[in-house]
Coordinates of C-alpha atoms in Angstrom, one line a residue:
Chain A
G28 CA 49.4 -32.5 -81.1
A29 CA 50.4 -32.1 -84.7
V30 CA 48.6 -35.7 -85.8
V31 CA 48.1 -36.6 -89.5
S32 CA 45.3 -39.2 -90.0
Q33 CA 45.5 -41.4 -93.6
H34 CA 43.3 -43.8 -95.1
P35 CA 42.5 -46.0 -96.0
S36 CA 45.5 -48.0 -94.3
R37 CA 45.0 -50.8 -96.7
V38 CA 43.4 -51.1 -100.0
I39 CA 43.2 -54.0 -102.6
C40 CA 42.4 -53.1 -106.3
K41 CA 41.9 -54.7 -109.5
S42 CA 43.7 -53.4 -112.4
G43 CA 43.2 -50.7 -114.3
T44 CA 40.9 -49.0 -111.4
S45 CA 41.6 -45.6 -109.8
V46 CA 42.0 -45.9 -106.0
K47 CA 42.1 -42.7 -103.7
I48 CA 44.3 -41.8 -100.8
E49 CA 43.4 -38.9 -98.0
C50 CA 45.5 -37.2 -95.4
R51 CA 44.0 -35.1 -92.8
S52 CA 45.9 -32.8 -90.0
L53 CA 43.4 -33.1 -87.4
D54 CA 44.6 -30.1 -85.1
F55 CA 46.3 -28.1 -87.3
Q56 CA 46.8 -26.7 -90.6
A57 CA 48.8 -28.0 -92.9
T58 CA 49.8 -25.6 -95.9
T59 CA 52.3 -28.0 -97.6
M60 CA 51.6 -32.0 -98.0
F61 CA 54.4 -34.4 -99.1
W62 CA 54.0 -37.3 -100.5
Y63 CA 56.4 -41.0 -100.5
R64 CA 56.5 -43.7 -101.9
Q65 CA 57.9 -46.6 -100.2
F66 CA 59.1 -50.6 -101.5
P67 CA 59.8 -53.5 -99.0
K68 CA 63.4 -52.5 -97.3
Q69 CA 63.8 -49.4 -98.8
S70 CA 63.6 -46.1 -98.2
L71 CA 61.0 -43.4 -98.7
M72 CA 60.8 -41.6 -101.7
L73 CA 59.5 -38.1 -102.3
M74 CA 57.0 -38.5 -104.9
A75 CA 55.2 -34.7 -104.8
T76 CA 54.6 -31.8 -103.0
S77 CA 51.7 -30.1 -102.7
N78 CA 50.5 -27.0 -101.4
E79 CA 47.4 -25.8 -100.4
G80 CA 45.4 -24.2 -103.4
S81 CA 48.5 -24.5 -105.9
K82 CA 49.6 -27.6 -108.0
A83 CA 51.3 -30.0 -106.7
T84 CA 55.5 -30.1 -107.7
Y85 CA 56.6 -33.5 -108.4
E86 CA 59.7 -35.2 -108.5
Q87 CA 61.8 -36.2 -111.6
G88 CA 60.5 -39.5 -112.6
V89 CA 56.9 -39.4 -111.0
E90 CA 54.4 -39.6 -113.8
K91 CA 51.6 -36.2 -113.2
D92 CA 48.6 -37.8 -114.8
K93 CA 48.8 -41.3 -113.0
F94 CA 49.3 -39.9 -109.7
L95 CA 47.0 -37.4 -108.8
I96 CA 47.5 -34.9 -106.3
N97 CA 44.6 -32.8 -104.8
H98 CA 45.4 -30.6 -101.8
A99 CA 42.4 -28.1 -101.8
S100 CA 41.9 -27.4 -98.4
L101 CA 44.1 -26.7 -95.5
T102 CA 43.7 -30.1 -94.1
L103 CA 43.2 -32.4 -96.6
S104 CA 45.5 -33.6 -99.1
T105 CA 44.8 -36.8 -101.4
L106 CA 46.3 -38.4 -103.8
T107 CA 44.4 -40.7 -106.7
V108 CA 46.5 -43.3 -108.7
T109 CA 44.7 -43.6 -111.8
S110 CA 44.5 -46.6 -114.1
A111 CA 46.7 -48.6 -111.5
H112 CA 48.5 -51.7 -112.3
P113 CA 50.5 -54.4 -109.9
E114 CA 53.7 -52.4 -110.3
D115 CA 51.9 -49.8 -108.3
S116 CA 51.4 -52.0 -105.8
S117 CA 53.2 -50.2 -103.0
F118 CA 53.6 -48.4 -99.4
Y119 CA 52.2 -44.7 -99.7
I120 CA 52.7 -42.3 -96.7
C121 CA 52.3 -38.4 -96.2
S122 CA 53.6 -35.6 -94.4
A123 CA 53.0 -32.5 -93.5
K124 CA 55.4 -29.9 -92.3
I125 CA 55.0 -28.6 -88.3
E126 CA 57.1 -25.8 -86.9
Y127 CA 60.2 -28.1 -86.3
G128 CA 60.3 -31.0 -88.7
Y129 CA 57.4 -33.2 -89.9
T130 CA 54.7 -35.3 -88.7
F131 CA 53.9 -38.4 -90.8
G132 CA 50.5 -40.3 -91.7
S133 CA 50.2 -44.0 -90.8
G134 CA 50.5 -45.2 -94.3
T135 CA 48.6 -47.0 -97.0
R136 CA 49.5 -50.3 -97.8
L137 CA 48.3 -50.1 -101.4
T138 CA 48.0 -54.0 -103.8
V139 CA 46.7 -53.8 -107.3
V140 CA 45.8 -57.7 -108.6
Chain B
K15 CA 73.4 -33.7 -104.5
Q16 CA 72.9 -34.6 -100.7
E17 CA 73.5 -38.9 -100.2
V18 CA 71.9 -40.3 -96.8
T19 CA 73.6 -43.8 -96.1
Q20 CA 72.6 -45.7 -92.6
I21 CA 75.0 -48.7 -91.8
P22 CA 74.2 -51.3 -90.7
A23 CA 71.4 -52.2 -92.4
A24 CA 70.3 -54.8 -89.5
L25 CA 71.1 -55.1 -86.3
S26 CA 70.3 -57.7 -84.0
V27 CA 71.3 -57.4 -80.2
P28 CA 70.3 -59.3 -76.9
E29 CA 68.0 -57.8 -74.1
G30 CA 69.9 -55.1 -72.4
E31 CA 72.4 -54.1 -75.1
N32 CA 73.7 -50.8 -75.6
L33 CA 73.8 -49.9 -79.3
V34 CA 74.7 -47.6 -81.8
L35 CA 73.2 -46.9 -85.3
N36 CA 74.7 -44.9 -87.6
C37 CA 73.6 -42.1 -90.5
S38 CA 76.5 -40.3 -92.7
F39 CA 75.6 -37.7 -95.3
T40 CA 77.8 -36.1 -98.1
D41 CA 76.9 -32.3 -98.0
S42 CA 77.4 -31.3 -94.6
A43 CA 75.7 -27.9 -95.0
I44 CA 72.4 -29.1 -93.4
Y45 CA 69.5 -27.5 -92.0
N46 CA 68.6 -30.3 -89.3
L47 CA 68.8 -33.8 -88.9
Q48 CA 65.9 -36.3 -87.7
W49 CA 65.5 -39.6 -86.5
F50 CA 62.5 -41.6 -86.7
R51 CA 61.2 -44.8 -86.1
Q52 CA 59.1 -47.3 -88.3
D53 CA 57.2 -50.3 -87.1
P54 CA 56.3 -52.9 -90.0
G55 CA 53.5 -51.9 -91.9
K56 CA 53.0 -48.3 -90.4
G57 CA 54.1 -44.7 -90.7
L58 CA 56.7 -42.8 -89.2
T59 CA 57.2 -41.1 -85.5
S60 CA 59.8 -38.9 -84.7
L61 CA 61.9 -39.8 -82.4
L62 CA 64.8 -36.4 -82.6
L63 CA 65.3 -33.9 -84.2
I64 CA 68.7 -31.9 -83.9
Q65 CA 69.0 -28.3 -85.7
S66 CA 72.5 -27.7 -87.5
S67 CA 73.7 -25.5 -84.5
Q68 CA 73.5 -28.3 -82.0
R69 CA 75.2 -31.5 -81.5
E70 CA 73.1 -33.7 -79.6
Q71 CA 69.3 -34.2 -78.4
T72 CA 68.2 -36.7 -75.8
S73 CA 64.8 -38.3 -74.9
G74 CA 64.3 -41.1 -72.2
R75 CA 66.9 -44.2 -73.3
L76 CA 67.7 -42.4 -76.5
N77 CA 70.4 -39.9 -77.5
A78 CA 71.3 -38.5 -81.0
S79 CA 73.9 -36.8 -81.5
L80 CA 75.9 -34.6 -85.0
D81 CA 79.2 -34.2 -86.4
K82 CA 78.1 -31.3 -89.4
S83 CA 81.7 -31.4 -90.7
S84 CA 82.4 -35.0 -90.6
G85 CA 78.6 -35.8 -92.0
R86 CA 78.0 -37.6 -89.2
S87 CA 75.3 -38.2 -87.0
T88 CA 74.5 -41.7 -84.2
L89 CA 71.6 -42.9 -82.4
Y90 CA 72.4 -44.7 -79.5
I91 CA 70.1 -46.9 -77.5
A92 CA 70.3 -47.4 -74.1
A93 CA 69.6 -50.2 -72.3
S94 CA 67.7 -51.7 -75.4
Q95 CA 64.0 -53.8 -75.1
P96 CA 62.8 -55.6 -77.4
G97 CA 59.9 -53.4 -77.9
D98 CA 62.7 -50.9 -79.2
S99 CA 62.4 -53.8 -82.8
A100 CA 61.7 -51.5 -85.4
T101 CA 63.5 -49.9 -88.2
Y102 CA 65.1 -46.7 -87.9
L103 CA 65.5 -44.1 -90.3
C104 CA 67.3 -40.9 -90.6
A105 CA 66.4 -38.2 -92.8
V106 CA 68.2 -34.3 -93.4
R107 CA 66.9 -31.3 -94.6
N108 CA 69.5 -29.2 -96.6
N109 CA 67.6 -25.3 -96.1
Q110 CA 64.4 -24.6 -94.3
G111 CA 61.9 -24.8 -96.8
G112 CA 63.6 -28.1 -98.1
K113 CA 62.5 -31.8 -98.4
L114 CA 63.7 -34.7 -96.5
I115 CA 66.4 -36.7 -97.9
F116 CA 66.1 -40.3 -96.2
G117 CA 68.9 -43.4 -95.4
Q118 CA 67.5 -46.7 -96.3
G119 CA 67.0 -47.2 -92.1
T120 CA 68.4 -49.8 -89.8
E121 CA 66.4 -52.9 -89.0
L122 CA 66.5 -53.5 -85.5
S123 CA 65.9 -56.6 -83.7
V124 CA 66.3 -56.7 -80.2
K125 CA 66.2 -60.4 -78.8
P126 CA 64.4 -61.1 -75.5

């Protein structure tokens, strides 16, 4: 139980375009979703926390206008990387809070060329 | 500010060995601590979660201990197998509604 499905797993986009990443909770309602970024050989860095029906809370240093987060329903949260640049290339992972811990999506490898 | 450190950063062992991964945190007032496994290019799989009132948790060949007063946790893997090769991350939560704070991870390689 408590599965989060994340899509796409890999995406390559051109510099200046936008990319949307989706995370769906399949068998539970995710009132809170977390979005992380992970650089190679490094740990996860929390970017933002989203609660269903309200605006996301961004961590210090994360550009709100660049990383748009929408959590319009209890089963779907999306992260849109707007006007992507090569430095946005990274591994993005979503996570949902569950009763006694957290469950994670499988991640999205974004490459901006 | 809570900081989580994992030692070693990388570890290579022959198959069959028992091994210990270490995690330390600077603020002992944690809510819980969780160990995760991450395979290359994949998301995280939860291995064990220890509440602040607990001292250890076991699942199969894995045993995680928690010593809040010293700010330490260990993940013990018995009879390691090549399939155990992955990056192991520990993360702490400071309060019930708080976010997870991750260590840098230990990259484990088990050689056949």
